[in-house]
Every structure is written in structure tokens, then in C-alpha cells.
Amino acid sequence: MTSVLKLAVIGGDGTGPEVTAEGMKVLRAVAKKEGFSVEATELDLGGERYLKTGEILPDSELEALRGFHSILLGAIGHPDVAPGILERGLLLKLRFVFDQYINLRPVKLFPGVETPLKNKTTEDIDFVVIRENTEDMYGGVGGFMHKGTPLEVATQTAIYTRAGCERWLRWSFEFTRKRNKRKQLTLVGKTNVLTYGHDLIWRTFQDVAKEYPDITTDYNHVDACCMWMIKNPEYYDVIATTNMFGDIITDLAGILQGGMGVAAGGNINPEPGGVSMFEPMGGSAPKYTGKNIINPIATISAVAMLLENAGYQSAADRVTKAIMHVTGTKMKSQSAGKMGYSTTEIGDIVCDSL
Ligand code: IPM
Ligand code: MN
């Protein structure tokens, strides 16, 4: 924690800049109440700039980002840019270059928020997914042979390293201990089919577990996890899972907590001096862009996570409490256009509730 929180803001595409504006409004308001200052630098990155100049993430900007403790990201994805270009060139590049090996995705049903699960309450839906964020099929290892011919071969290799598994799993055990709820860590994988890669993960999990006798360890295959998450979400405390499976199950989990308007995540490099990045889980929502109707709650939640990660715990708690007050007593719905308020009004009432 420092008396000045220095962060970079990448609004990005579509509704991204609208939601980061509300996140920053709340961040500035809470900083004022808690007595620290915020120095924010906005970076113009995303689909529009790429279409105009061909630049995605120039080295000079990447270097400049090293000087910040945190990044707040809005959304990446543009309807006129082919899939993969911005995702790989910007979002995944930032995750990899800054070695943000933890993707932390809390799944908490806030008061007043509707879940599609019948008879499940805020008590039942309260767990955390810790997704490994640098390995697996995301590593970009693979290629084509005989591309475009009937003999074409494509490979996309999943990479798992002992060191990569160890650092992510050790962090997951530490997190489960600090969270201090049920102290149960469920590893989610597919050891019955991925008999090399997930065997390495399983052995690493058992080895690291020996250092944490106070944590109950548990294992689910990923398909069974999807079933349990719907049937008995209260079963989960903390889940550790791989990059690809984590991507998939956190969309499922995100819907249980009220959808993309609410779900937030952090791409964390926990090492000293590490640059971490926080974002709403939803995309750029082109059809809602510029209408002032998108839900900024997920981004404001991402701001709370950013604050906690940067050491401003009481500011983080204040923001989370304000969010719960607003979802619990003010908002009609978490869906874009149905909140009972505009995007900017939600930002204002969260500030008023701090
Ligand atoms: C996410 C997103 C990204 C991912 C995409 C946009 C590359 O779906 O953050 O979950 O697959 O990790
Ligand atoms: Mn995803």
C-alpha cells in the first residue's frame, strides 16, 4: 500500500470505456474518503485503434505499463476485427508478459441479485475459482501442416509445467487458508482422460497439500463439477482449475451469481513488483455501446478487487459494502437496460453509498 495508487486504465472496446468510467468514479470517491490519492493514466488500446493504425499493443506502451501496480481493463473485442487478433495481441499478451499466473474469479451472489438456480440464496452461492492463467491450451503452442489442403493437420498443444502448477496451487492453498471459510480446496481437472498433463497437476496438488494440513483437499472431474455447481453450489469453497477449464466453468459460475453485469475477475501476478490487471468478465457488448444502459457493477467489483490486491483493504470493503447496498435495495435487475437506472446513475449511487 502506498499513499498514491498508480494505475493504468484501458477502457478498450464497445461498452468497456463506459464501465471503466464508473469504476474510476467510485475509485476516486473512495480514495477521497479513505485519504489516499489516485493517479490514473488512460491508454487508448483496442479494436478502434487497431483498425485505424494497425497497432495492437506497441512495445512503448507495454513498457510504460510496467510502471504501474495495477491495470483496470474494460473490454476487448470488436465486431470488425477477426476473432483472436485482439484477444491474443492484447488481453492474453498482457496476462503472459506480466506473468499474471492467477486468474481469481469470486462467485458470490450479492443481495437482491437474481440467480437462475431455484431456491438458492446468497448463502449457497459463495465460492471462488482460481484459474491458472499462463499455461494449458492458451500457450499458443501448435501449428498447421498442409494448411488449406485435404491433408491438413492442426495441433494445439496443452502445456503444463511443474513450476507453473506449483506456484498456482500453492497460491490456491494460501488463499483457501486466508479465506478461512470451510477451508476446502477442490481441484477440478480431467485426470481420467488427460493422463499426462493432469497427472502432473494431480501429483503436484498432493505434494503441495502436505504443507497445508489444515486444508481439506478434494477433487472433481470438470464435467461432474458443472453438474454439482448447478445442483449444489454450496458444496464449493475454493476451486483450483486449469486455464481452459477455468475459462468455461467461470462463465457457468458467472451466470449463477447474476450474469456478466456482476461477475469480476483479477489477473494477478502475486510476486513483489508484479503488475496485476482487473476486469469485468463480460465482453464489449457492441449492441449496448453508447446507450448508457450497461451494468457497471462488475467493473466496480473489479475495482474492489484491485484495491484489496494493492493493499487498500478498508477501501475495498467499503466499495463491496456499497455495491451490496445498491444491488440489495436499489437496482431492479442486473441486465442492461433493466436496472431501473442508467450506467452513470449506478456509478453515482454506489458513490453515495460508500
Ligand atoms: C476470459 C475471456 C478470454 C479468455 C478471451 C477473451 C480470450 O473469455 O477472460 O474468460 O478466454 O480467457
Ligand atoms: Mn471466458
CSV table of C-alpha atoms and ligand atoms in Angstrom, one decimal:
chain,number,residue,atom,x,y,z
A,1,MET,CA,0.0,0.0,0.0
A,2,THR,CA,1.3,3.5,-0.9
A,3,SER,CA,-0.3,6.9,-0.4
A,4,VAL,CA,-0.6,7.2,-4.1
A,5,LEU,CA,-2.3,4.4,-6.1
A,6,LYS,CA,-0.9,4.5,-9.6
A,7,LEU,CA,-2.9,2.7,-12.1
A,8,ALA,CA,-3.4,2.4,-15.9
A,9,VAL,CA,-6.9,2.3,-17.3
A,10,ILE,CA,-7.6,0.5,-20.6
A,11,GLY,CA,-11.3,1.1,-21.5
A,12,GLY,CA,-10.9,-0.9,-24.7
A,13,ASP,CA,-13.8,-1.7,-27.0
A,14,GLY,CA,-17.6,-1.3,-27.0
A,15,THR,CA,-19.0,-0.6,-23.6
A,16,GLY,CA,-15.6,-1.0,-22.0
A,17,PRO,CA,-14.9,2.7,-21.6
A,18,GLU,CA,-18.4,3.3,-20.2
A,19,VAL,CA,-17.9,0.8,-17.4
A,20,THR,CA,-14.3,1.8,-16.6
A,21,ALA,CA,-15.5,5.4,-16.2
A,22,GLU,CA,-17.9,4.3,-13.5
A,23,GLY,CA,-15.2,2.2,-11.9
A,24,MET,CA,-12.9,5.1,-11.8
A,25,LYS,CA,-15.6,7.4,-10.4
A,26,VAL,CA,-16.1,5.0,-7.5
A,27,LEU,CA,-12.3,4.6,-7.0
A,28,ARG,CA,-11.8,8.4,-6.8
A,29,ALA,CA,-14.7,8.7,-4.4
A,30,VAL,CA,-13.4,6.0,-2.0
A,31,ALA,CA,-9.9,7.3,-2.2
A,32,LYS,CA,-11.2,10.7,-1.0
A,33,LYS,CA,-13.0,9.1,1.9
A,34,GLU,CA,-10.0,6.9,2.9
A,35,GLY,CA,-7.4,9.6,2.4
A,36,PHE,CA,-5.2,8.3,-0.4
A,37,SER,CA,-4.7,9.7,-3.9
A,38,VAL,CA,-5.2,8.1,-7.3
A,39,GLU,CA,-3.0,8.7,-10.3
A,40,ALA,CA,-4.7,7.2,-13.4
A,41,THR,CA,-3.3,7.0,-16.9
A,42,GLU,CA,-5.7,6.2,-19.7
A,43,LEU,CA,-4.4,4.1,-22.6
A,44,ASP,CA,-6.1,4.1,-26.0
A,45,LEU,CA,-5.9,0.4,-26.9
A,46,GLY,CA,-8.4,-1.8,-28.6
A,47,GLY,CA,-10.2,-2.5,-31.9
A,48,GLU,CA,-10.7,1.1,-33.0
A,49,ARG,CA,-7.0,1.9,-32.8
A,50,TYR,CA,-6.1,-1.4,-34.5
A,51,LEU,CA,-8.5,-0.6,-37.4
A,52,LYS,CA,-7.1,2.9,-37.7
A,53,THR,CA,-3.3,2.3,-37.3
A,54,GLY,CA,-2.7,-1.5,-37.3
A,55,GLU,CA,-1.3,-1.2,-33.8
A,56,ILE,CA,-2.5,-3.5,-31.0
A,57,LEU,CA,0.0,-3.1,-28.1
A,58,PRO,CA,3.1,-1.2,-29.2
A,59,ASP,CA,6.3,-2.0,-27.2
A,60,SER,CA,6.5,1.5,-25.9
A,61,GLU,CA,3.1,1.2,-24.2
A,62,LEU,CA,3.8,-2.2,-22.9
A,63,GLU,CA,7.0,-0.8,-21.3
A,64,ALA,CA,5.1,2.1,-19.8
A,65,LEU,CA,2.6,-0.4,-18.2
A,66,ARG,CA,5.5,-1.9,-16.2
A,67,GLY,CA,5.5,1.3,-14.1
A,68,PHE,CA,2.0,0.7,-12.7
A,69,HIS,CA,0.9,-1.5,-9.8
A,70,SER,CA,-2.4,-2.3,-11.4
A,71,ILE,CA,-4.4,-2.1,-14.6
A,72,LEU,CA,-8.1,-1.7,-14.9
A,73,LEU,CA,-9.4,-3.2,-18.1
A,74,GLY,CA,-12.9,-2.6,-19.6
A,75,ALA,CA,-13.4,-5.0,-22.5
A,76,ILE,CA,-11.7,-6.3,-25.6
A,77,GLY,CA,-13.4,-7.5,-28.7
A,78,HIS,CA,-14.6,-5.6,-31.8
A,79,PRO,CA,-17.2,-6.8,-34.4
A,80,ASP,CA,-15.0,-5.7,-37.3
A,81,VAL,CA,-11.8,-7.5,-36.1
A,82,ALA,CA,-11.4,-11.2,-36.7
A,83,PRO,CA,-11.5,-13.4,-33.6
A,84,GLY,CA,-8.2,-14.0,-31.9
A,85,ILE,CA,-6.3,-10.9,-33.0
A,86,LEU,CA,-7.2,-8.6,-30.2
A,87,GLU,CA,-7.6,-11.4,-27.7
A,88,ARG,CA,-4.1,-12.8,-28.3
A,89,GLY,CA,-2.5,-9.5,-29.2
A,90,LEU,CA,-3.8,-7.5,-26.2
A,91,LEU,CA,-5.6,-9.4,-23.4
A,92,LEU,CA,-3.6,-12.7,-23.5
A,93,LYS,CA,-0.4,-10.8,-24.2
A,94,LEU,CA,-0.8,-8.7,-21.1
A,95,ARG,CA,-1.6,-11.8,-19.0
A,96,PHE,CA,1.5,-13.5,-20.3
A,97,VAL,CA,4.0,-10.6,-20.4
A,98,PHE,CA,3.2,-9.6,-16.9
A,99,ASP,CA,3.1,-13.3,-15.9
A,100,GLN,CA,-0.3,-12.9,-14.2
A,101,TYR,CA,-0.5,-16.6,-13.4
A,102,ILE,CA,-3.5,-16.4,-11.1
A,103,ASN,CA,-6.9,-15.6,-12.5
A,104,LEU,CA,-9.1,-15.0,-9.5
A,105,ARG,CA,-12.8,-15.2,-10.0
A,106,PRO,CA,-15.0,-14.8,-7.0
A,107,VAL,CA,-18.5,-16.2,-7.4
A,108,LYS,CA,-20.8,-14.5,-4.9
A,109,LEU,CA,-24.5,-13.9,-5.1
A,110,PHE,CA,-25.0,-10.3,-3.9
A,111,PRO,CA,-28.2,-9.4,-2.0
A,112,GLY,CA,-31.1,-8.6,-4.3
A,113,VAL,CA,-29.5,-10.3,-7.3
A,114,GLU,CA,-31.4,-12.9,-9.1
A,115,THR,CA,-29.9,-16.3,-9.8
A,116,PRO,CA,-31.3,-18.8,-12.3
A,117,LEU,CA,-31.0,-21.5,-9.7
A,118,LYS,CA,-34.3,-22.3,-7.9
A,119,ASN,CA,-34.2,-22.0,-4.1
A,120,LYS,CA,-30.6,-21.0,-3.9
A,121,THR,CA,-29.7,-17.9,-1.8
A,122,THR,CA,-26.7,-15.6,-1.1
A,123,GLU,CA,-25.6,-18.2,1.5
A,124,ASP,CA,-25.5,-21.0,-1.1
A,125,ILE,CA,-23.6,-19.2,-3.9
A,126,ASP,CA,-20.4,-18.0,-2.4
A,127,PHE,CA,-17.2,-19.7,-3.7
A,128,VAL,CA,-14.0,-18.7,-5.6
A,129,VAL,CA,-12.5,-20.1,-8.7
A,130,ILE,CA,-8.7,-19.8,-9.0
A,131,ARG,CA,-7.9,-20.4,-12.7
A,132,GLU,CA,-4.3,-21.0,-13.8
A,133,ASN,CA,-3.7,-18.2,-16.3
A,134,THR,CA,-0.5,-18.8,-18.3
A,135,GLU,CA,-0.3,-22.4,-19.4
A,136,ASP,CA,-2.6,-25.1,-20.9
A,137,MET,CA,-4.0,-24.7,-24.4
A,138,TYR,CA,-3.6,-20.9,-24.0
A,139,GLY,CA,0.2,-21.1,-24.5
A,140,GLY,CA,-0.2,-20.7,-28.3
A,141,VAL,CA,1.9,-23.8,-29.0
A,142,GLY,CA,0.8,-25.5,-32.1
A,143,GLY,CA,0.7,-25.1,-35.9
A,144,PHE,CA,-0.5,-26.3,-39.2
A,145,MET,CA,0.8,-28.7,-41.8
A,146,HIS,CA,-0.5,-28.8,-45.3
A,147,LYS,CA,-2.8,-25.9,-44.5
A,148,GLY,CA,-5.8,-25.5,-46.8
A,149,THR,CA,-5.3,-28.9,-48.4
A,150,PRO,CA,-7.3,-32.1,-47.7
A,151,LEU,CA,-4.2,-33.4,-45.9
A,152,GLU,CA,-4.3,-30.5,-43.4
A,153,VAL,CA,-3.1,-31.2,-39.8
A,154,ALA,CA,-3.6,-28.8,-37.0
A,155,THR,CA,-2.1,-29.1,-33.5
A,156,GLN,CA,-2.9,-27.1,-30.4
A,157,THR,CA,-0.8,-28.3,-27.5
A,158,ALA,CA,-1.7,-28.0,-23.8
A,159,ILE,CA,1.4,-27.2,-21.8
A,160,TYR,CA,1.7,-27.9,-18.1
A,161,THR,CA,4.9,-27.3,-16.2
A,162,ARG,CA,5.8,-28.5,-12.7
A,163,ALA,CA,6.8,-24.9,-11.7
A,164,GLY,CA,3.7,-23.5,-13.2
A,165,CYS,CA,1.4,-26.0,-11.4
A,166,GLU,CA,3.3,-25.5,-8.1
A,167,ARG,CA,3.0,-21.7,-8.0
A,168,TRP,CA,-0.7,-21.7,-8.9
A,169,LEU,CA,-1.6,-24.5,-6.5
A,170,ARG,CA,0.5,-23.1,-3.6
A,171,TRP,CA,-1.2,-19.7,-4.1
A,172,SER,CA,-4.6,-21.5,-4.1
A,173,PHE,CA,-3.8,-23.3,-0.8
A,174,GLU,CA,-2.7,-20.0,0.8
A,175,PHE,CA,-5.8,-18.3,-0.5
A,176,THR,CA,-8.1,-21.0,0.9
A,177,ARG,CA,-6.3,-20.7,4.3
A,178,LYS,CA,-6.7,-16.9,4.3
A,179,ARG,CA,-10.3,-17.0,3.2
A,180,ASN,CA,-10.9,-19.2,6.3
A,181,LYS,CA,-14.4,-20.3,5.4
A,182,ARG,CA,-14.7,-24.1,5.0
A,183,LYS,CA,-11.0,-24.4,4.2
A,184,GLN,CA,-11.8,-26.8,1.4
A,185,LEU,CA,-9.9,-26.7,-1.9
A,186,THR,CA,-11.3,-28.6,-4.8
A,187,LEU,CA,-9.0,-29.4,-7.7
A,188,VAL,CA,-11.0,-29.5,-11.0
A,189,GLY,CA,-9.4,-31.4,-13.9
A,190,LYS,CA,-9.8,-34.4,-16.1
A,191,THR,CA,-7.3,-37.0,-14.8
A,192,ASN,CA,-9.3,-39.9,-16.3
A,193,VAL,CA,-8.5,-38.7,-19.8
A,194,LEU,CA,-5.6,-36.2,-19.7
A,195,THR,CA,-3.4,-38.9,-18.2
A,196,TYR,CA,-0.1,-36.9,-18.7
A,197,GLY,CA,-0.8,-33.3,-18.1
A,198,HIS,CA,-3.4,-33.7,-15.4
A,199,ASP,CA,-1.4,-36.4,-13.8
A,200,LEU,CA,1.3,-33.9,-13.3
A,201,ILE,CA,-1.2,-31.5,-11.8
A,202,TRP,CA,-2.6,-34.1,-9.5
A,203,ARG,CA,0.8,-35.2,-8.2
A,204,THR,CA,1.8,-31.5,-7.6
A,205,PHE,CA,-1.5,-30.9,-5.8
A,206,GLN,CA,-0.9,-33.9,-3.5
A,207,ASP,CA,2.7,-32.7,-2.8
A,208,VAL,CA,1.8,-29.1,-2.1
A,209,ALA,CA,-1.2,-30.3,0.1
A,210,LYS,CA,1.3,-31.8,2.6
A,211,GLU,CA,2.3,-28.2,3.5
A,212,TYR,CA,-1.3,-27.4,4.4
A,213,PRO,CA,-2.7,-30.0,6.8
A,214,ASP,CA,-5.4,-27.5,7.8
A,215,ILE,CA,-6.9,-27.5,4.3
A,216,THR,CA,-9.3,-30.2,3.2
A,217,THR,CA,-8.4,-31.4,-0.3
A,218,ASP,CA,-10.9,-32.6,-2.8
A,219,TYR,CA,-11.0,-33.4,-6.5
A,220,ASN,CA,-13.8,-33.2,-9.2
A,221,HIS,CA,-13.6,-34.1,-12.8
A,222,VAL,CA,-14.6,-31.0,-14.8
A,223,ASP,CA,-17.8,-32.5,-16.2
A,224,ALA,CA,-19.0,-33.5,-12.8
A,225,CYS,CA,-18.1,-30.1,-11.4
A,226,CYS,CA,-20.5,-28.5,-14.0
A,227,MET,CA,-23.3,-30.7,-12.7
A,228,TRP,CA,-22.6,-30.1,-9.0
A,229,MET,CA,-22.2,-26.4,-9.5
A,230,ILE,CA,-25.8,-26.2,-10.6
A,231,LYS,CA,-27.2,-28.8,-8.2
A,232,ASN,CA,-25.2,-28.0,-5.0
A,233,PRO,CA,-23.3,-24.7,-5.4
A,234,GLU,CA,-23.0,-24.6,-1.6
A,235,TYR,CA,-20.7,-27.5,-1.8
A,236,TYR,CA,-17.8,-25.4,-3.1
A,237,ASP,CA,-15.5,-23.2,-1.1
A,238,VAL,CA,-12.4,-22.7,-3.3
A,239,ILE,CA,-11.9,-24.3,-6.7
A,240,ALA,CA,-8.4,-24.5,-8.4
A,241,THR,CA,-8.6,-25.4,-12.1
A,242,THR,CA,-6.7,-25.1,-15.4
A,243,ASN,CA,-6.7,-22.3,-17.8
A,244,MET,CA,-9.1,-23.8,-20.4
A,245,PHE,CA,-11.5,-25.5,-17.9
A,246,GLY,CA,-11.4,-22.3,-15.8
A,247,ASP,CA,-12.5,-20.2,-18.7
A,248,ILE,CA,-15.5,-22.5,-19.3
A,249,ILE,CA,-16.6,-23.1,-15.7
A,250,THR,CA,-16.4,-19.4,-14.8
A,251,ASP,CA,-18.9,-18.5,-17.4
A,252,LEU,CA,-21.3,-21.1,-15.9
A,253,ALA,CA,-20.4,-19.7,-12.4
A,254,GLY,CA,-20.9,-16.2,-13.6
A,255,ILE,CA,-24.5,-16.8,-14.6
A,256,LEU,CA,-25.2,-18.3,-11.1
A,257,GLN,CA,-24.1,-15.1,-9.5
A,258,GLY,CA,-26.3,-13.0,-11.7
A,259,GLY,CA,-24.6,-12.8,-15.0
A,260,MET,CA,-21.9,-10.7,-16.8
A,261,GLY,CA,-23.2,-7.5,-15.3
A,262,VAL,CA,-21.9,-8.6,-11.9
A,263,ALA,CA,-19.0,-11.1,-12.4
A,264,ALA,CA,-15.5,-9.7,-12.0
A,265,GLY,CA,-12.0,-11.1,-12.1
A,266,GLY,CA,-8.4,-10.4,-11.4
A,267,ASN,CA,-5.3,-11.4,-13.4
A,268,ILE,CA,-2.8,-11.4,-10.6
A,269,ASN,CA,1.0,-11.6,-10.5
A,270,PRO,CA,1.5,-12.1,-6.8
A,271,GLU,CA,5.2,-11.6,-6.8
A,272,PRO,CA,6.8,-8.4,-5.4
A,273,GLY,CA,6.5,-5.7,-8.0
A,274,GLY,CA,4.1,-7.7,-10.1
A,275,VAL,CA,1.6,-5.9,-12.3
A,276,SER,CA,-1.9,-7.2,-11.9
A,277,MET,CA,-5.0,-6.5,-14.0
A,278,PHE,CA,-8.6,-6.4,-13.0
A,279,GLU,CA,-11.6,-6.6,-15.3
A,280,PRO,CA,-15.3,-7.3,-15.5
A,281,MET,CA,-15.9,-10.8,-17.0
A,282,GLY,CA,-18.3,-9.6,-19.7
A,283,GLY,CA,-17.4,-8.7,-23.2
A,284,SER,CA,-17.6,-5.4,-25.2
A,285,ALA,CA,-21.4,-5.7,-25.8
A,286,PRO,CA,-21.5,-3.8,-29.1
A,287,LYS,CA,-25.3,-3.6,-29.2
A,288,TYR,CA,-25.4,-1.7,-25.9
A,289,THR,CA,-22.5,0.6,-26.7
A,290,GLY,CA,-23.1,4.3,-26.2
A,291,LYS,CA,-26.5,3.9,-24.7
A,292,ASN,CA,-25.7,4.4,-21.1
A,293,ILE,CA,-27.5,1.2,-20.1
A,294,ILE,CA,-24.7,-1.3,-19.5
A,295,ASN,CA,-24.3,-2.6,-15.9
A,296,PRO,CA,-21.1,-1.2,-14.3
A,297,ILE,CA,-21.4,-3.3,-11.1
A,298,ALA,CA,-18.9,-6.0,-12.4
A,299,THR,CA,-16.3,-3.3,-13.1
A,300,ILE,CA,-16.9,-1.6,-9.7
A,301,SER,CA,-16.4,-5.1,-8.2
A,302,ALA,CA,-13.2,-5.4,-10.2
A,303,VAL,CA,-12.1,-2.0,-8.6
A,304,ALA,CA,-12.8,-3.5,-5.1
A,305,MET,CA,-10.5,-6.5,-6.0
A,306,LEU,CA,-7.9,-4.1,-7.3
A,307,LEU,CA,-8.0,-2.1,-4.1
A,308,GLU,CA,-7.6,-5.3,-2.0
A,309,ASN,CA,-4.8,-6.5,-4.1
A,310,ALA,CA,-3.0,-3.2,-3.8
A,311,GLY,CA,-3.3,-3.3,0.0
A,312,TYR,CA,-6.2,-0.9,0.5
A,313,GLN,CA,-8.3,-3.4,2.4
A,314,SER,CA,-10.7,-0.9,4.1
A,315,ALA,CA,-11.4,0.9,0.9
A,316,ALA,CA,-12.1,-2.4,-0.8
A,317,ASP,CA,-14.5,-3.4,1.9
A,318,ARG,CA,-16.2,-0.1,1.7
A,319,VAL,CA,-16.8,-0.5,-2.1
A,320,THR,CA,-18.1,-4.1,-1.7
A,321,LYS,CA,-20.5,-3.0,1.0
A,322,ALA,CA,-21.7,-0.1,-1.1
A,323,ILE,CA,-22.3,-2.5,-4.1
A,324,MET,CA,-24.3,-4.8,-1.9
A,325,HIS,CA,-26.4,-1.9,-0.6
A,326,VAL,CA,-27.1,-0.9,-4.2
A,327,THR,CA,-27.9,-4.4,-5.5
A,328,GLY,CA,-29.9,-5.2,-2.4
A,329,THR,CA,-32.0,-2.0,-2.1
A,330,LYS,CA,-31.9,0.0,-5.4
A,331,MET,CA,-31.5,-2.0,-8.6
A,332,LYS,CA,-34.4,-3.7,-10.3
A,333,SER,CA,-32.3,-6.1,-12.3
A,334,GLN,CA,-28.7,-6.7,-13.3
A,335,SER,CA,-29.5,-6.8,-17.0
A,336,ALA,CA,-28.5,-4.0,-19.3
A,337,GLY,CA,-31.4,-1.6,-19.8
A,338,LYS,CA,-33.5,-3.1,-17.0
A,339,MET,CA,-31.6,-1.9,-13.9
A,340,GLY,CA,-34.0,1.0,-13.2
A,341,TYR,CA,-31.1,3.3,-13.6
A,342,SER,CA,-28.6,4.3,-16.3
A,343,THR,CA,-24.9,3.2,-16.2
A,344,THR,CA,-23.8,6.6,-14.9
A,345,GLU,CA,-26.6,6.7,-12.3
A,346,ILE,CA,-25.4,3.4,-10.9
A,347,GLY,CA,-21.9,4.8,-10.5
A,348,ASP,CA,-23.4,7.8,-8.7
A,349,ILE,CA,-25.4,5.8,-6.2
A,350,VAL,CA,-22.6,3.5,-5.4
A,351,CYS,CA,-20.5,6.6,-4.6
A,352,ASP,CA,-23.3,8.0,-2.5
A,353,SER,CA,-23.5,4.6,-0.6
A,354,LEU,CA,-19.7,4.5,0.2
B,1,IPM,C1,-12.0,-14.6,-20.3
B,1,IPM,C2,-12.2,-14.5,-21.8
B,1,IPM,C3,-10.8,-14.6,-22.5
B,1,IPM,C4,-10.3,-16.0,-22.2
B,1,IPM,C5,-10.9,-14.4,-24.0
B,1,IPM,C6,-11.5,-13.1,-24.4
B,1,IPM,C7,-9.5,-14.6,-24.7
B,1,IPM,O1,-13.1,-15.4,-22.3
B,1,IPM,O2,-11.3,-13.7,-19.8
B,1,IPM,O3,-12.5,-15.5,-19.7
B,1,IPM,O4,-10.6,-17.0,-22.9
B,1,IPM,O5,-9.5,-16.1,-21.2
B,2,MN,MN,-14.0,-16.6,-20.8
